[in-house]
PDB file of C-alpha atoms in Angstrom:
ATOM      1  CA  ASN A 188     -13.355  51.406  69.440  1.00 55.00           C
ATOM      2  CA  ALA A 189     -16.030  53.474  67.452  1.00 76.00           C
ATOM      3  CA  GLY A 190     -16.373  52.791  63.853  1.00 91.00           C
ATOM      4  CA  VAL A 191     -16.553  55.272  60.904  1.00 95.00           C
ATOM      5  CA  MET A 192     -18.820  57.976  61.661  1.00 96.00           C
ATOM      6  CA  GLN A 193     -20.742  60.044  59.119  1.00 97.00           C
ATOM      7  CA  ASN A 194     -23.138  63.003  59.509  1.00 96.00           C
ATOM      8  CA  PRO A 195     -25.561  63.913  58.837  1.00 97.00           C
ATOM      9  CA  ARG A 196     -27.196  60.583  58.177  1.00 96.00           C
ATOM     10  CA  HIS A 197     -29.867  62.369  56.131  1.00 97.00           C
ATOM     11  CA  LEU A 198     -29.567  65.608  54.236  1.00 98.00           C
ATOM     12  CA  VAL A 199     -32.278  67.407  52.309  1.00 98.00           C
ATOM     13  CA  ARG A 200     -31.150  70.252  49.998  1.00 98.00           C
ATOM     14  CA  ARG A 201     -32.998  72.309  47.282  1.00 97.00           C
ATOM     15  CA  ARG A 202     -31.359  72.599  43.733  1.00 97.00           C
ATOM     16  CA  GLY A 203     -28.648  75.250  43.670  1.00 97.00           C
ATOM     17  CA  GLN A 204     -27.953  74.922  47.513  1.00 98.00           C
ATOM     18  CA  GLU A 205     -24.593  73.440  48.938  1.00 98.00           C
ATOM     19  CA  ALA A 206     -24.099  70.111  50.580  1.00 98.00           C
ATOM     20  CA  ARG A 207     -21.461  69.304  53.137  1.00 98.00           C
ATOM     21  CA  LEU A 208     -20.998  65.691  54.208  1.00 98.00           C
ATOM     22  CA  ARG A 209     -18.625  64.753  57.021  1.00 98.00           C
ATOM     23  CA  CYS A 210     -16.729  61.725  57.890  1.00 97.00           C
ATOM     24  CA  SER A 211     -14.484  60.761  60.936  1.00 97.00           C
ATOM     25  CA  PRO A 212     -12.541  57.714  60.363  1.00 95.00           C
ATOM     26  CA  MET A 213     -11.907  54.937  62.815  1.00 94.00           C
ATOM     27  CA  LYS A 214      -9.284  55.632  65.509  1.00 91.00           C
ATOM     28  CA  GLY A 215      -5.910  55.038  63.984  1.00 89.00           C
ATOM     29  CA  HIS A 216      -6.864  55.180  60.357  1.00 91.00           C
ATOM     30  CA  SER A 217      -5.267  57.809  58.426  1.00 90.00           C
ATOM     31  CA  HIS A 218      -6.665  56.782  54.898  1.00 93.00           C
ATOM     32  CA  VAL A 219     -10.183  58.054  53.911  1.00 95.00           C
ATOM     33  CA  TYR A 220     -12.249  57.058  50.814  1.00 96.00           C
ATOM     34  CA  TRP A 221     -15.563  58.398  49.537  1.00 98.00           C
ATOM     35  CA  TYR A 222     -17.865  56.263  47.407  1.00 98.00           C
ATOM     36  CA  ARG A 223     -21.386  57.066  45.878  1.00 97.00           C
ATOM     37  CA  GLN A 224     -24.283  54.731  45.563  1.00 94.00           C
ATOM     38  CA  LEU A 225     -26.895  56.163  43.044  1.00 89.00           C
ATOM     39  CA  PRO A 226     -30.386  54.835  42.962  1.00 81.00           C
ATOM     40  CA  GLU A 227     -30.394  51.364  41.364  1.00 79.00           C
ATOM     41  CA  GLU A 228     -26.682  51.373  40.742  1.00 83.00           C
ATOM     42  CA  GLY A 229     -23.820  49.939  42.477  1.00 87.00           C
ATOM     43  CA  LEU A 230     -21.146  51.707  44.673  1.00 94.00           C
ATOM     44  CA  LYS A 231     -18.599  53.821  42.834  1.00 95.00           C
ATOM     45  CA  PHE A 232     -15.273  55.052  44.025  1.00 96.00           C
ATOM     46  CA  MET A 233     -14.987  58.948  44.211  1.00 97.00           C
ATOM     47  CA  VAL A 234     -11.896  59.917  46.032  1.00 97.00           C
ATOM     48  CA  TYR A 235      -9.129  58.690  48.234  1.00 96.00           C
ATOM     49  CA  LEU A 236      -7.500  61.016  50.777  1.00 95.00           C
ATOM     50  CA  GLN A 237      -4.875  61.055  53.492  1.00 93.00           C
ATOM     51  CA  LYS A 238      -4.239  63.845  55.993  1.00 88.00           C
ATOM     52  CA  GLU A 239      -4.003  67.013  54.140  1.00 88.00           C
ATOM     53  CA  ASN A 240      -3.559  65.350  50.789  1.00 94.00           C
ATOM     54  CA  ILE A 241      -5.843  64.154  47.861  1.00 95.00           C
ATOM     55  CA  ILE A 242      -4.117  61.096  46.538  1.00 94.00           C
ATOM     56  CA  ASP A 243      -6.685  60.050  43.856  1.00 94.00           C
ATOM     57  CA  GLU A 244      -9.764  61.850  42.745  1.00 95.00           C
ATOM     58  CA  SER A 245     -10.200  59.939  39.535  1.00 94.00           C
ATOM     59  CA  GLY A 246     -13.843  59.234  40.413  1.00 94.00           C
ATOM     60  CA  MET A 247     -14.878  62.705  41.194  1.00 96.00           C
ATOM     61  CA  PRO A 248     -17.109  64.652  38.875  1.00 94.00           C
ATOM     62  CA  LYS A 249     -15.132  67.509  37.277  1.00 90.00           C
ATOM     63  CA  GLU A 250     -17.165  70.225  38.566  1.00 94.00           C
ATOM     64  CA  ARG A 251     -19.171  71.088  41.804  1.00 97.00           C
ATOM     65  CA  PHE A 252     -17.494  68.298  43.837  1.00 97.00           C
ATOM     66  CA  SER A 253     -14.545  68.788  46.171  1.00 97.00           C
ATOM     67  CA  ALA A 254     -13.079  66.807  49.068  1.00 97.00           C
ATOM     68  CA  GLU A 255     -10.735  67.526  51.921  1.00 96.00           C
ATOM     69  CA  PHE A 256      -9.087  65.782  55.051  1.00 95.00           C
ATOM     70  CA  PRO A 257      -7.702  68.520  56.891  1.00 92.00           C
ATOM     71  CA  LYS A 258      -4.898  67.999  59.714  1.00 90.00           C
ATOM     72  CA  GLU A 259      -7.459  68.395  62.308  1.00 90.00           C
ATOM     73  CA  GLY A 260     -11.178  67.401  62.138  1.00 92.00           C
ATOM     74  CA  PRO A 261     -13.277  65.265  59.842  1.00 95.00           C
ATOM     75  CA  SER A 262     -13.091  64.763  56.114  1.00 97.00           C
ATOM     76  CA  ILE A 263     -15.518  66.735  54.225  1.00 98.00           C
ATOM     77  CA  LEU A 264     -17.196  66.059  50.847  1.00 98.00           C
ATOM     78  CA  ARG A 265     -18.638  69.092  49.430  1.00 98.00           C
ATOM     79  CA  ILE A 266     -21.090  69.520  46.705  1.00 98.00           C
ATOM     80  CA  GLN A 267     -21.808  72.934  45.209  1.00 97.00           C
ATOM     81  CA  GLN A 268     -25.023  74.102  43.470  1.00 98.00           C
ATOM     82  CA  VAL A 269     -26.627  70.547  43.960  1.00 98.00           C
ATOM     83  CA  VAL A 270     -28.865  69.091  41.190  1.00 97.00           C
ATOM     84  CA  ARG A 271     -31.515  66.378  41.364  1.00 95.00           C
ATOM     85  CA  GLY A 272     -28.993  63.844  39.889  1.00 94.00           C
ATOM     86  CA  ASP A 273     -26.795  64.178  43.055  1.00 96.00           C
ATOM     87  CA  SER A 274     -29.395  62.460  45.020  1.00 96.00           C
ATOM     88  CA  ALA A 275     -27.677  59.307  46.268  1.00 96.00           C
ATOM     89  CA  ALA A 276     -26.088  57.636  49.351  1.00 96.00           C
ATOM     90  CA  TYR A 277     -22.525  58.832  50.026  1.00 97.00           C
ATOM     91  CA  PHE A 278     -20.397  56.373  52.008  1.00 97.00           C
ATOM     92  CA  CYS A 279     -17.054  57.148  53.768  1.00 97.00           C
ATOM     93  CA  ALA A 280     -14.618  54.280  54.442  1.00 96.00           C
ATOM     94  CA  SER A 281     -11.432  54.358  56.218  1.00 94.00           C
ATOM     95  CA  SER A 282      -8.294  52.073  56.456  1.00 91.00           C
ATOM     96  CA  ARG A 283      -5.303  51.685  58.702  1.00 88.00           C
ATOM     97  CA  ASP A 284      -2.737  51.393  56.031  1.00 76.00           C
ATOM     98  CA  ILE A 285      -2.287  50.821  52.366  1.00 70.00           C
ATOM     99  CA  SER A 286      -0.714  47.638  52.320  1.00 66.00           C
ATOM    100  CA  TYR A 287      -3.284  45.630  53.888  1.00 66.00           C
ATOM    101  CA  ASN A 288      -6.051  47.978  53.067  1.00 76.00           C
ATOM    102  CA  GLU A 289      -9.076  46.599  54.570  1.00 86.00           C
ATOM    103  CA  GLN A 290     -11.770  49.339  54.245  1.00 91.00           C
ATOM    104  CA  PHE A 291     -14.410  49.834  56.889  1.00 92.00           C
ATOM    105  CA  PHE A 292     -17.572  51.800  55.958  1.00 94.00           C
ATOM    106  CA  GLY A 293     -19.610  54.278  57.613  1.00 95.00           C
ATOM    107  CA  PRO A 294     -23.415  54.242  57.796  1.00 94.00           C
ATOM    108  CA  GLY A 295     -23.529  56.833  54.908  1.00 96.00           C
ATOM    109  CA  THR A 296     -25.417  60.154  54.281  1.00 97.00           C
ATOM    110  CA  ARG A 297     -28.407  60.005  52.210  1.00 96.00           C
ATOM    111  CA  LEU A 298     -28.769  63.115  50.176  1.00 97.00           C
ATOM    112  CA  THR A 299     -32.085  64.090  48.714  1.00 97.00           C
ATOM    113  CA  VAL A 300     -32.176  67.011  46.327  1.00 97.00           C
ATOM    114  CA  LEU A 301     -35.536  68.632  45.829  1.00 95.00           C
TER     115      LEU A 301
ATOM    116  CA  LYS B  39     -11.216  48.455  32.992  1.00 65.00           C
ATOM    117  CA  GLN B  40     -11.935  46.158  35.770  1.00 63.00           C
ATOM    118  CA  GLU B  41     -15.412  44.772  35.902  1.00 89.00           C
ATOM    119  CA  VAL B  42     -16.851  42.721  38.780  1.00 93.00           C
ATOM    120  CA  THR B  43     -19.954  40.442  38.256  1.00 94.00           C
ATOM    121  CA  GLN B  44     -22.041  38.827  40.834  1.00 96.00           C
ATOM    122  CA  ILE B  45     -24.309  35.956  40.258  1.00 93.00           C
ATOM    123  CA  PRO B  46     -27.107  35.325  41.050  1.00 93.00           C
ATOM    124  CA  ALA B  47     -28.612  38.765  41.267  1.00 94.00           C
ATOM    125  CA  ALA B  48     -31.201  37.575  43.846  1.00 96.00           C
ATOM    126  CA  LEU B  49     -31.576  34.312  45.788  1.00 95.00           C
ATOM    127  CA  SER B  50     -34.350  33.080  47.939  1.00 96.00           C
ATOM    128  CA  VAL B  51     -33.762  29.941  50.103  1.00 96.00           C
ATOM    129  CA  PRO B  52     -35.344  28.182  53.084  1.00 96.00           C
ATOM    130  CA  GLU B  53     -33.785  28.515  56.444  1.00 97.00           C
ATOM    131  CA  GLY B  54     -31.048  26.063  57.178  1.00 97.00           C
ATOM    132  CA  GLU B  55     -29.829  25.724  53.632  1.00 96.00           C
ATOM    133  CA  ASN B  56     -26.180  25.996  52.645  1.00 97.00           C
ATOM    134  CA  LEU B  57     -25.588  28.424  49.713  1.00 95.00           C
ATOM    135  CA  VAL B  58     -22.756  29.920  47.422  1.00 96.00           C
ATOM    136  CA  LEU B  59     -22.620  33.368  46.074  1.00 97.00           C
ATOM    137  CA  ASN B  60     -20.386  33.894  43.132  1.00 97.00           C
ATOM    138  CA  CYS B  61     -18.124  36.842  42.114  1.00 96.00           C
ATOM    139  CA  SER B  62     -16.018  37.091  38.904  1.00 95.00           C
ATOM    140  CA  PHE B  63     -13.712  39.753  37.875  1.00 93.00           C
ATOM    141  CA  THR B  64     -11.899  40.591  34.552  1.00 89.00           C
ATOM    142  CA  ASP B  65      -8.322  41.414  35.778  1.00 79.00           C
ATOM    143  CA  SER B  66      -6.410  39.123  37.929  1.00 74.00           C
ATOM    144  CA  ALA B  67      -3.917  41.888  39.009  1.00 76.00           C
ATOM    145  CA  ILE B  68      -5.751  42.598  42.193  1.00 76.00           C
ATOM    146  CA  TYR B  69      -4.477  43.379  45.839  1.00 77.00           C
ATOM    147  CA  ASN B  70      -7.198  41.927  47.598  1.00 89.00           C
ATOM    148  CA  LEU B  71     -10.891  41.009  47.506  1.00 93.00           C
ATOM    149  CA  GLN B  72     -13.567  41.909  50.205  1.00 94.00           C
ATOM    150  CA  TRP B  73     -17.086  40.663  50.843  1.00 97.00           C
ATOM    151  CA  PHE B  74     -19.575  42.914  52.408  1.00 97.00           C
ATOM    152  CA  ARG B  75     -23.158  42.716  53.524  1.00 96.00           C
ATOM    153  CA  GLN B  76     -25.471  45.726  53.216  1.00 95.00           C
ATOM    154  CA  ASP B  77     -28.745  45.933  54.995  1.00 93.00           C
ATOM    155  CA  PRO B  78     -31.479  48.150  53.459  1.00 88.00           C
ATOM    156  CA  GLY B  79     -30.908  51.763  54.074  1.00 84.00           C
ATOM    157  CA  LYS B  80     -27.749  50.854  56.010  1.00 87.00           C
ATOM    158  CA  GLY B  81     -23.986  51.025  55.581  1.00 89.00           C
ATOM    159  CA  LEU B  82     -21.587  48.083  54.609  1.00 93.00           C
ATOM    160  CA  THR B  83     -20.276  45.554  56.907  1.00 94.00           C
ATOM    161  CA  SER B  84     -17.039  44.037  56.078  1.00 93.00           C
ATOM    162  CA  LEU B  85     -17.383  40.145  56.286  1.00 96.00           C
ATOM    163  CA  LEU B  86     -14.258  38.859  54.821  1.00 95.00           C
ATOM    164  CA  LEU B  87     -10.922  40.055  53.259  1.00 93.00           C
ATOM    165  CA  ILE B  88      -8.823  37.788  51.103  1.00 92.00           C
ATOM    166  CA  GLN B  89      -5.364  39.037  50.093  1.00 88.00           C
ATOM    167  CA  SER B  90      -4.218  38.348  46.751  1.00 86.00           C
ATOM    168  CA  SER B  91      -1.556  35.657  48.142  1.00 88.00           C
ATOM    169  CA  GLN B  92      -4.325  33.760  49.964  1.00 89.00           C
ATOM    170  CA  ARG B  93      -6.994  31.331  48.656  1.00 92.00           C
ATOM    171  CA  GLU B  94      -9.536  31.450  51.302  1.00 94.00           C
ATOM    172  CA  GLN B  95     -10.716  33.054  54.527  1.00 94.00           C
ATOM    173  CA  THR B  96     -13.282  31.869  57.217  1.00 95.00           C
ATOM    174  CA  SER B  97     -15.458  33.455  59.857  1.00 95.00           C
ATOM    175  CA  GLY B  98     -18.067  31.490  61.556  1.00 96.00           C
ATOM    176  CA  ARG B  99     -20.616  30.216  58.986  1.00 97.00           C
ATOM    177  CA  LEU B 100     -18.837  32.113  56.296  1.00 97.00           C
ATOM    178  CA  ASN B 101     -16.184  30.989  53.901  1.00 97.00           C
ATOM    179  CA  ALA B 102     -14.749  32.831  51.013  1.00 96.00           C
ATOM    180  CA  SER B 103     -12.373  31.647  48.446  1.00 95.00           C
ATOM    181  CA  LEU B 104     -10.322  33.278  45.781  1.00 94.00           C
ATOM    182  CA  ASP B 105      -9.003  32.016  42.493  1.00 92.00           C
ATOM    183  CA  LYS B 106      -7.038  34.746  40.777  1.00 88.00           C
ATOM    184  CA  SER B 107      -6.046  32.571  37.842  1.00 88.00           C
ATOM    185  CA  SER B 108      -9.656  31.953  36.923  1.00 91.00           C
ATOM    186  CA  GLY B 109     -10.881  35.585  38.315  1.00 91.00           C
ATOM    187  CA  ARG B 110     -13.445  34.022  40.685  1.00 94.00           C
ATOM    188  CA  SER B 111     -14.454  34.272  44.346  1.00 95.00           C
ATOM    189  CA  THR B 112     -17.140  32.475  46.064  1.00 97.00           C
ATOM    190  CA  LEU B 113     -18.769  33.167  49.368  1.00 97.00           C
ATOM    191  CA  TYR B 114     -20.139  30.083  51.133  1.00 97.00           C
ATOM    192  CA  ILE B 115     -22.828  30.545  53.921  1.00 97.00           C
ATOM    193  CA  ALA B 116     -23.450  27.509  55.881  1.00 97.00           C
ATOM    194  CA  ALA B 117     -26.835  26.833  57.716  1.00 97.00           C
ATOM    195  CA  SER B 118     -28.551  29.928  56.520  1.00 97.00           C
ATOM    196  CA  GLN B 119     -30.639  31.973  58.976  1.00 97.00           C
ATOM    197  CA  PRO B 120     -33.328  34.721  58.322  1.00 97.00           C
ATOM    198  CA  GLY B 121     -30.791  37.296  59.812  1.00 96.00           C
ATOM    199  CA  ASP B 122     -28.589  36.607  56.917  1.00 97.00           C
ATOM    200  CA  SER B 123     -31.182  38.224  54.606  1.00 97.00           C
ATOM    201  CA  ALA B 124     -29.257  41.212  53.114  1.00 97.00           C
ATOM    202  CA  THR B 125     -27.420  42.278  49.971  1.00 96.00           C
ATOM    203  CA  TYR B 126     -23.926  40.709  49.668  1.00 98.00           C
ATOM    204  CA  LEU B 127     -21.364  42.732  47.789  1.00 97.00           C
ATOM    205  CA  CYS B 128     -18.091  41.512  46.407  1.00 96.00           C
ATOM    206  CA  ALA B 129     -15.258  44.274  45.835  1.00 95.00           C
ATOM    207  CA  ILE B 130     -11.762  44.015  44.533  1.00 92.00           C
ATOM    208  CA  LEU B 131      -8.968  46.257  45.510  1.00 89.00           C
ATOM    209  CA  ARG B 132      -7.364  47.697  42.284  1.00 84.00           C
ATOM    210  CA  GLY B 133      -4.919  50.340  43.149  1.00 83.00           C
ATOM    211  CA  ASN B 134      -6.428  52.544  46.024  1.00 84.00           C
ATOM    212  CA  LYS B 135     -10.001  51.929  45.296  1.00 89.00           C
ATOM    213  CA  LEU B 136     -12.598  49.203  45.719  1.00 93.00           C
ATOM    214  CA  VAL B 137     -14.511  48.111  42.460  1.00 93.00           C
ATOM    215  CA  PHE B 138     -17.811  46.674  43.512  1.00 95.00           C
ATOM    216  CA  GLY B 139     -20.099  44.216  41.915  1.00 94.00           C
ATOM    217  CA  ALA B 140     -23.902  44.923  41.736  1.00 93.00           C
ATOM    218  CA  GLY B 141     -24.431  42.511  44.671  1.00 95.00           C
ATOM    219  CA  THR B 142     -26.599  39.527  45.296  1.00 96.00           C
ATOM    220  CA  ILE B 143     -29.869  40.112  47.254  1.00 96.00           C
ATOM    221  CA  LEU B 144     -30.273  37.163  49.575  1.00 97.00           C
ATOM    222  CA  ARG B 145     -33.619  36.225  51.401  1.00 97.00           C
ATOM    223  CA  VAL B 146     -33.714  33.475  53.758  1.00 97.00           C
ATOM    224  CA  LYS B 147     -37.230  32.373  54.575  1.00 96.00           C
ATOM    225  CA  SER B 148     -38.077  31.040  57.933  1.00 92.00           C
TER     226      SER B 148
END
């Protein structure tokens, strides 16, 4: 039973480019969460999605960031026009259901903006 | 606003020692509490989850307790080993989101 998969593991972008981060939840999990870990800071919630729906995006920056979890395929976190302050580790987690809600994390994508 | 505090920030112990990591939170209205370990440059590994109706959970050498009334959780590690060296994170589930503490960096010396 594969765990949460994220790709790429490392991503380098120049300022102004777009970054696309992918997350495939564990088999049988329909809830996906994205978290960000900035250098020297703790993990912060960004967004919670179920298939085809954004449930809670209270942690998402208002501009340039978007997330989706289509009916088919992985969840995507998209960052447009990246800036150096976007450099961080982005983690995806998934859970089977909301009542118990043990979240399992992927290995993360480390984004570096030059 | 829910805040999660972990003490100590860093801990260095000799191999074989028993140790306790502490986590406190400001709002007792939590759904559950999860302890994770994070190795440098890696993702998070879930260690234990305690539901709000439970008082403790055990897995191998690890035991986690939860006292909602005082807003505290402890992670007890018995007979520590060098392989236990990592950052330990406490997180409370508030609504749909996990709120994390800053972590305790543990080093077990051989």
